Short mmCIF file of C-alpha atoms and ligand atoms in Angstrom, two decimals:
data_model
loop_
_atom_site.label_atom_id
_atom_site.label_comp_id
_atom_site.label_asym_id
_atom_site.label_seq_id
_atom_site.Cartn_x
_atom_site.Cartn_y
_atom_site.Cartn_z
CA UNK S 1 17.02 19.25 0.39
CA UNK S 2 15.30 16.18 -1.29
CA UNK S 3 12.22 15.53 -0.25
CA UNK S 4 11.65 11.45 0.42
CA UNK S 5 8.37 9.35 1.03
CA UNK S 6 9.89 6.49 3.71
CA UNK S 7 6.59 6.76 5.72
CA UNK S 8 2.74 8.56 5.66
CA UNK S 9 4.11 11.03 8.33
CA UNK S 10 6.26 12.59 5.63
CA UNK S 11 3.31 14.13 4.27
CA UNK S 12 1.13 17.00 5.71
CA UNK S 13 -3.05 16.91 5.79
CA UNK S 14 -2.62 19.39 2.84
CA UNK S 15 0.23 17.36 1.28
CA UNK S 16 -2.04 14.17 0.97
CA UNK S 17 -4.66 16.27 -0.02
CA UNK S 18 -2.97 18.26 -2.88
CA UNK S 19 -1.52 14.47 -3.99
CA UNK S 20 -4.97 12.63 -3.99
CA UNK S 21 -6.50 15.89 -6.69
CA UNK S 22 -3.59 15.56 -8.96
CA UNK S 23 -4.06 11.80 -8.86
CA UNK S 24 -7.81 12.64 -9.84
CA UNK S 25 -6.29 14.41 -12.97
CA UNK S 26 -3.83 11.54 -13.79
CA UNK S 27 -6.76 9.26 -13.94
CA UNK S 28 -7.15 9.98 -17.70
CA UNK S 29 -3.63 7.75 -18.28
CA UNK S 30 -2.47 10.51 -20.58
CA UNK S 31 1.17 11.19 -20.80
CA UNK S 32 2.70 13.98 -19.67
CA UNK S 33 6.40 16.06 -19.66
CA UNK S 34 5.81 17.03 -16.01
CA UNK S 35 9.37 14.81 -14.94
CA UNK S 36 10.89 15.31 -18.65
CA UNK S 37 14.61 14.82 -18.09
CA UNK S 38 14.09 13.20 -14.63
CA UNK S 39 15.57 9.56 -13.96
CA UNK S 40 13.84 6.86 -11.66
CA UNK S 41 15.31 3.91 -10.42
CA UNK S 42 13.59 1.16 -8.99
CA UNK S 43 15.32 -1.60 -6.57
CA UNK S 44 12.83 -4.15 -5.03
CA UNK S 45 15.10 -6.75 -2.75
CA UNK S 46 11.38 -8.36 -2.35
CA UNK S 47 8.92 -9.44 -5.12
CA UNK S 48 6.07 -7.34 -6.35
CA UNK S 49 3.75 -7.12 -9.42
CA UNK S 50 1.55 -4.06 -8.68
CA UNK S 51 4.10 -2.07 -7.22
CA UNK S 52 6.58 -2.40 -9.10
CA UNK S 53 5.08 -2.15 -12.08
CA UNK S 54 3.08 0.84 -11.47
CA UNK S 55 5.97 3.09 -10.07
CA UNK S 56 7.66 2.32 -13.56
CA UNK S 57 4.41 3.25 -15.73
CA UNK S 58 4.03 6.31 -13.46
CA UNK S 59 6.97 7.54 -14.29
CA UNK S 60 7.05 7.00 -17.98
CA UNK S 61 3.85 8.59 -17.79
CA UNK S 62 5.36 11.98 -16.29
CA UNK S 63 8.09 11.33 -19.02
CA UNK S 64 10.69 10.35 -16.71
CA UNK S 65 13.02 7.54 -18.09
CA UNK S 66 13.39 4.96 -15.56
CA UNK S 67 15.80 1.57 -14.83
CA UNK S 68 14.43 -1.56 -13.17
CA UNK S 69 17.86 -3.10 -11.34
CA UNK S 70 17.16 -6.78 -11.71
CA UNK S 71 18.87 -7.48 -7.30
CA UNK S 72 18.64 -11.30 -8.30
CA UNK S 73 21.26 -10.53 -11.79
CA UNK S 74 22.79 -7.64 -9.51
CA UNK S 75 26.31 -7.66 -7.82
CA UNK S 76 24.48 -7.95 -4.44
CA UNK S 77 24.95 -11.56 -5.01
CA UNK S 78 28.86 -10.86 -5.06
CA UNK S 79 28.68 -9.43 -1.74
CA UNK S 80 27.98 -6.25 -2.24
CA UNK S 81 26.13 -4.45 0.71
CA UNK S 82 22.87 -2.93 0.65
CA UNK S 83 24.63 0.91 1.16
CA UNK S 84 27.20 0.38 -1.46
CA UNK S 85 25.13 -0.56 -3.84
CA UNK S 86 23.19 2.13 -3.34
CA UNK S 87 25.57 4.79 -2.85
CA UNK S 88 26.96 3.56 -6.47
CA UNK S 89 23.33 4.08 -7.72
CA UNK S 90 22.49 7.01 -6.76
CA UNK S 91 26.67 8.02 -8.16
CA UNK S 92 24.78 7.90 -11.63
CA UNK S 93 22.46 10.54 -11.04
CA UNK S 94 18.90 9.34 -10.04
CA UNK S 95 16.21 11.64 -9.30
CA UNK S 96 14.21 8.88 -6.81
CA UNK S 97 15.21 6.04 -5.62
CA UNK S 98 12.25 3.58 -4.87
CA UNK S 99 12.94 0.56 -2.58
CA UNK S 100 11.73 -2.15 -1.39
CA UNK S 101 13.69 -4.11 1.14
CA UNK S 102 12.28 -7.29 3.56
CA UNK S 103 13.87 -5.16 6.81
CA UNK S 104 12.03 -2.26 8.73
CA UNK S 105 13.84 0.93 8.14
CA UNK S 106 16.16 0.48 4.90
CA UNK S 107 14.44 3.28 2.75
CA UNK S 108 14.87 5.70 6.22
CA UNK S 109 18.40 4.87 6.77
CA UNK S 110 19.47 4.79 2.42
CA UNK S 111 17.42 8.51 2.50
CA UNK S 112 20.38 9.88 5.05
CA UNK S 113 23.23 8.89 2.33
CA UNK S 114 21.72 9.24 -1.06
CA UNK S 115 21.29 12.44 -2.95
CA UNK S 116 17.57 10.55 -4.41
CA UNK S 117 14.58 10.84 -3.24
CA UNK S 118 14.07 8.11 -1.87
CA UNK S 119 10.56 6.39 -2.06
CA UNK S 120 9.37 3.77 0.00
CA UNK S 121 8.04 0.83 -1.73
CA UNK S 122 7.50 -1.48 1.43
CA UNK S 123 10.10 -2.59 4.07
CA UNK S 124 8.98 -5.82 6.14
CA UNK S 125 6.13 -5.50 8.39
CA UNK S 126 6.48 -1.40 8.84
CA UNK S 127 5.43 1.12 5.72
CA UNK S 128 3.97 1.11 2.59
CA UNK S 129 3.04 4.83 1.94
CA UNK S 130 2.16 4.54 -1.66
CA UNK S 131 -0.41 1.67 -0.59
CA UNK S 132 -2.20 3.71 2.13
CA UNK S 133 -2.27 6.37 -0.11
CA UNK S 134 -3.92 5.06 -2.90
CA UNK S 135 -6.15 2.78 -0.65
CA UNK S 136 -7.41 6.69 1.18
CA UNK S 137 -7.72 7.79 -2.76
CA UNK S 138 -10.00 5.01 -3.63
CA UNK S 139 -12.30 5.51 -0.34
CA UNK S 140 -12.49 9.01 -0.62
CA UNK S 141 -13.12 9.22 -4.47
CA UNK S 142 -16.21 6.67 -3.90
CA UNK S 143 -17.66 8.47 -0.95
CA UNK S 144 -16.75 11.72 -2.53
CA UNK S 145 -15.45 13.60 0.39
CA UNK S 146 -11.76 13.95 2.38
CA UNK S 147 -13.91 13.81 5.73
CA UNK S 148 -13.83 10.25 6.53
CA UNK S 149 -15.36 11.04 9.94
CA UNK S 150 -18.96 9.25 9.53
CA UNK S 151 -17.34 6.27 8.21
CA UNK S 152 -16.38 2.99 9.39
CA UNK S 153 -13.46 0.36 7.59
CA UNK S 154 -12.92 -3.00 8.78
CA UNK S 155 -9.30 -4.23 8.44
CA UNK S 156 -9.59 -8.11 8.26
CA UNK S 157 -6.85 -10.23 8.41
CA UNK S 158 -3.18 -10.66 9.25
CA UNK S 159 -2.79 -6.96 10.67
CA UNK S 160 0.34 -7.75 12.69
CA UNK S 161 2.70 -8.64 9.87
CA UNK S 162 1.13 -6.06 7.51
CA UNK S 163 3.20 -2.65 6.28
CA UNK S 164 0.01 -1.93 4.44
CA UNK S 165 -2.07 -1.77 7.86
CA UNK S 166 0.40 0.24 9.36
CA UNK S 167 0.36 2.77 6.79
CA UNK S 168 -3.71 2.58 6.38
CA UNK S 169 -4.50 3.24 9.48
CA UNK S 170 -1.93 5.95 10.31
CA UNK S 171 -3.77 7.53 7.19
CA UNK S 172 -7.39 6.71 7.49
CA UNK S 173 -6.94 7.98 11.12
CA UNK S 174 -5.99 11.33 9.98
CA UNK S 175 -8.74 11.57 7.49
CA UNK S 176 -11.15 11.10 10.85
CA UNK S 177 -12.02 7.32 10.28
CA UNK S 178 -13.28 5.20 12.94
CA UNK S 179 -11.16 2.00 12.64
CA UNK S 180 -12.07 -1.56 13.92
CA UNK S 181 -9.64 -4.60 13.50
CA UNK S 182 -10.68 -7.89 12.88
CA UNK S 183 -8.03 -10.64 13.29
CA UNK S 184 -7.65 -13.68 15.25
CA UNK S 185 -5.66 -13.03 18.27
CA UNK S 186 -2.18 -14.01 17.07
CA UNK S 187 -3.00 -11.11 14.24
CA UNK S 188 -3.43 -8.44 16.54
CA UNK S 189 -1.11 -5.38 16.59
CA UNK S 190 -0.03 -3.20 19.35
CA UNK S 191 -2.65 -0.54 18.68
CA UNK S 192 -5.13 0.50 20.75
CA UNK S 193 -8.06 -0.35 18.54
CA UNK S 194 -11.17 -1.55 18.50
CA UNK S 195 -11.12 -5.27 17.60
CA UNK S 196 -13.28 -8.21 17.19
CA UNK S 197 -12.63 -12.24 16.25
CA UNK S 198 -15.67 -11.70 14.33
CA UNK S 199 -16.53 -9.37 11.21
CA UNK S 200 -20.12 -10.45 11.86
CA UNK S 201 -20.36 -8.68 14.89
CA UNK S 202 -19.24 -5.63 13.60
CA UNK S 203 -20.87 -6.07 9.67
CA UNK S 204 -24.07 -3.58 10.04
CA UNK S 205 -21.50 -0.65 11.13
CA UNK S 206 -19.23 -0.90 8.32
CA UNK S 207 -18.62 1.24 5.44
CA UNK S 208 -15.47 -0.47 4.22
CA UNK S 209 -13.61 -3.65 4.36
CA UNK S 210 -10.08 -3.95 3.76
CA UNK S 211 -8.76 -7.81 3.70
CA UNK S 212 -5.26 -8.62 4.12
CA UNK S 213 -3.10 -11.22 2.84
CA UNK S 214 -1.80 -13.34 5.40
CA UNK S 215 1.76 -12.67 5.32
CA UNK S 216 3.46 -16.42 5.49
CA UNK S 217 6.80 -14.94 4.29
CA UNK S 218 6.93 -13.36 7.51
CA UNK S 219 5.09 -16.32 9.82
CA UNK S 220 8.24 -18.14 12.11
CA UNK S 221 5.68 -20.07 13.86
CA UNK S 222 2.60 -20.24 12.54
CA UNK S 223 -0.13 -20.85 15.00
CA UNK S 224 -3.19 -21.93 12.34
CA UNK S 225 -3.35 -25.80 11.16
CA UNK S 226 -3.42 -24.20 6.90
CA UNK S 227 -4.78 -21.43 5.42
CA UNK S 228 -8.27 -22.88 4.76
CA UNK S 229 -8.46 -23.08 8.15
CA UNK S 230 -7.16 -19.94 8.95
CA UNK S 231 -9.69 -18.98 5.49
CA UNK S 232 -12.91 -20.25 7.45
CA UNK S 233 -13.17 -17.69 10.15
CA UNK S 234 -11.48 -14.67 8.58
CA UNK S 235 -12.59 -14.93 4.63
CA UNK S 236 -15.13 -12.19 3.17
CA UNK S 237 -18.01 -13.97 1.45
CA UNK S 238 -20.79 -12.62 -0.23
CA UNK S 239 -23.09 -14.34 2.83
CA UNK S 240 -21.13 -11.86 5.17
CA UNK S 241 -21.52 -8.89 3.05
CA UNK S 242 -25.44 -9.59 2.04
CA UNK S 243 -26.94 -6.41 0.48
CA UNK S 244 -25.40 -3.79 2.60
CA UNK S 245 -23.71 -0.91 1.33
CA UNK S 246 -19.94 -1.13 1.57
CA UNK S 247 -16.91 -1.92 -0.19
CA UNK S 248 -14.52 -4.30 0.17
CA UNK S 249 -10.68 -3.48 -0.92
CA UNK S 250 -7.27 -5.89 -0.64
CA UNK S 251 -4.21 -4.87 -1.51
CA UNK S 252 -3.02 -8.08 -3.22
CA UNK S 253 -1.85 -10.43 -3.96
CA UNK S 254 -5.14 -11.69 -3.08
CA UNK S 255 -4.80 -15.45 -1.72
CA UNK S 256 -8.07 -16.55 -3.39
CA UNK S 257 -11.15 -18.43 -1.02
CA UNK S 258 -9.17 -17.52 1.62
CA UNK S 259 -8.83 -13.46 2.19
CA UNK S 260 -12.23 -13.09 -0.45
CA UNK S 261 -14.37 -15.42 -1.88
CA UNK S 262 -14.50 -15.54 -5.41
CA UNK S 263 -17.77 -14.33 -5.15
CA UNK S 264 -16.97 -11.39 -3.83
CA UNK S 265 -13.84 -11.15 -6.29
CA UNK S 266 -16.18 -11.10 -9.07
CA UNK S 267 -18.91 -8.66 -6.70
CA UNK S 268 -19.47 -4.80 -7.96
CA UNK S 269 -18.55 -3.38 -4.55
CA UNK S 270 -14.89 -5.50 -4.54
CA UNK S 271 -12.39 -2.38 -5.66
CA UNK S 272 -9.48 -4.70 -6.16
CA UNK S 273 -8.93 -3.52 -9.62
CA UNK S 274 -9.85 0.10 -8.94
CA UNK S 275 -7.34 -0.04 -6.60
CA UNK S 276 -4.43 -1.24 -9.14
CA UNK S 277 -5.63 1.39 -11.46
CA UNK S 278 -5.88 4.35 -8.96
CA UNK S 279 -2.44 3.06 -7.96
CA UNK S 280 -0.63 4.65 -10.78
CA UNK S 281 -2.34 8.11 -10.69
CA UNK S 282 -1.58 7.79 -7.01
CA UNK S 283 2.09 7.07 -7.85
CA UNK S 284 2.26 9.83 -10.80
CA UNK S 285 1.31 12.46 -7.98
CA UNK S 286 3.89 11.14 -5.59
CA UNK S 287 6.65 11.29 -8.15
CA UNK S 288 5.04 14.60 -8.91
CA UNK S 289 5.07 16.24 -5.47
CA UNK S 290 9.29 14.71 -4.75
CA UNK S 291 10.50 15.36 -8.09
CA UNK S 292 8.73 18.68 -9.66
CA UNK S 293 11.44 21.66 -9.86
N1 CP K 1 0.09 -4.28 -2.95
C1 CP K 1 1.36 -4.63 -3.24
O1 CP K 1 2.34 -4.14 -2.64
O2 CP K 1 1.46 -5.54 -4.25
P1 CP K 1 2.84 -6.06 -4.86
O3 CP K 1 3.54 -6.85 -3.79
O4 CP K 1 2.48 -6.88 -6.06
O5 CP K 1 3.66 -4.85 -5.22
#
């Protein structure tokens, strides 16, 4: 049976594990023949440039050749339905299948039709598996241990709408994390979680800080005047972080002076980039782990 990735609870303890020390070895960007003779295709029904992007490179890294469908030059604009097209996809002999749709659920339900693996890119406000893995990589390669259980991360932002915070926590929670949300109240998700209005409250306790994008594609009534406004209570500035000992991650797109400061853009603790780099050896494993004979 093909193994899929459509959410973090696909994968065991030992599963994440064994994925975040073969990501440690991919971290040289060397090519390999691990997926020789293994075909990836890559559908994104929503925009991305990290994602996107570093499924494809992962792949070619592992050898694997790989197609990008282009959905806005694709016959879904004939009519075509989501299953059909693909059902004819996967008809041409695809190894994985990575998607990303705008609705909750599409890479569950394609993974019950298609021979793929299917791989879960994003889908609306629900999953983003590859994210929350590579966000637990870069935490637990800077504090050097899988035992997250003395540490404390922050998620700022618009946690409701977020696929990213869904899959974070769900991992970081695992890993033994203490977890404490900070969001305005129209941000907060049905978790039971600690929360506060304000990071400042909270600051001295925290290990990391993970800042969200808010998610306007997804806001029907938006309850904040703009984003600066929305920027002045909930942006990470290098006055909030001060000299303390943390780091502060985003998944991006970053929305500039209003998630972080371009301070703290520019700031040795911001793992932004790390994050977009560790994001391919992340990816290589996870191709690795569905796709290895
Ligand atoms: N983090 C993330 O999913 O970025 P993209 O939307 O650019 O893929």
């Amino acid at each position: 049976m093909n193994k899929n990735l459509t959410h973090t609870k696909d994968l065991s303890k030992n599963n994440i594990i064994n994925i975040l020390k073969r990501a440690e070895i991919f971290l040289d960007e060397k090519k390999r023949d691990i997926l020789n003779g293994k075909l990836v295709i890559n559908i994104f029904f929503e925009n991305s440039t990290r994602t996107r992007s570093s499924f494809e490179i992962a792949s070619k890294r592992l050898g694997a050749d790989v197609v990008n469908l282009d959905v806005s030059r694709s016959s879904t604009s004939k009519g075509e339905t989501l299953y059909d097209t693909a059902m004819n996809l996967d008809s041409m002999g695809p190894d994985a299948i990575v998607v990303r749709h705008k609705n909750a659920g599409v890479p569950k339900i394609l993974s019950k039709y298609v021979k793929a693996s299917i791989v879960n890119a994003g889908d609306g406000a629900h999953q983003h598996p590859s994210q929350g893995l590579l966000d637990l990589f870069t935490i637990t390669k800077h504090f050097n241990t899988y035992d997250l259980s003395n540490k404390t991360i922050a998620i700022v932002g618009d946690i409701k709408n977020s696929r990213v915070a869904n899959s974070d926590i769900e991992l970081f929670q695992r890993f033994g994390a203490k977890i404490i949300l900070v969001t305005p109240p129209h941000f907060l998700p049905n978790k039971k979680l600690p929360y506060t209005f304000d990071i400042k409250e909270i600051i001295d306790e925290v290990d990391v800080i993970i800042s969200l994008r808010t998610q306007t594609e997804r806001h029907t009534n938006p309850t904040y005047a703009s984003l600066a406004d929305y920027g002045h209570n909930f942006k990470i500035t290098k006055e909030i972080l001060g000299n303390r000992d943390l780091i502060v991650m985003h998944p991006g797109p970053v929305h500039r002076n209003i998630d972080l400061s371009d301070e703290v853009m520019s700031d040795e603790r911001c793992k932004v980039l790390e994050q977009v780099k560790n994001g391919v050896a992340v990816r290589m494993a996870i191709l690795e782990h569905l796709l290895k004979d």
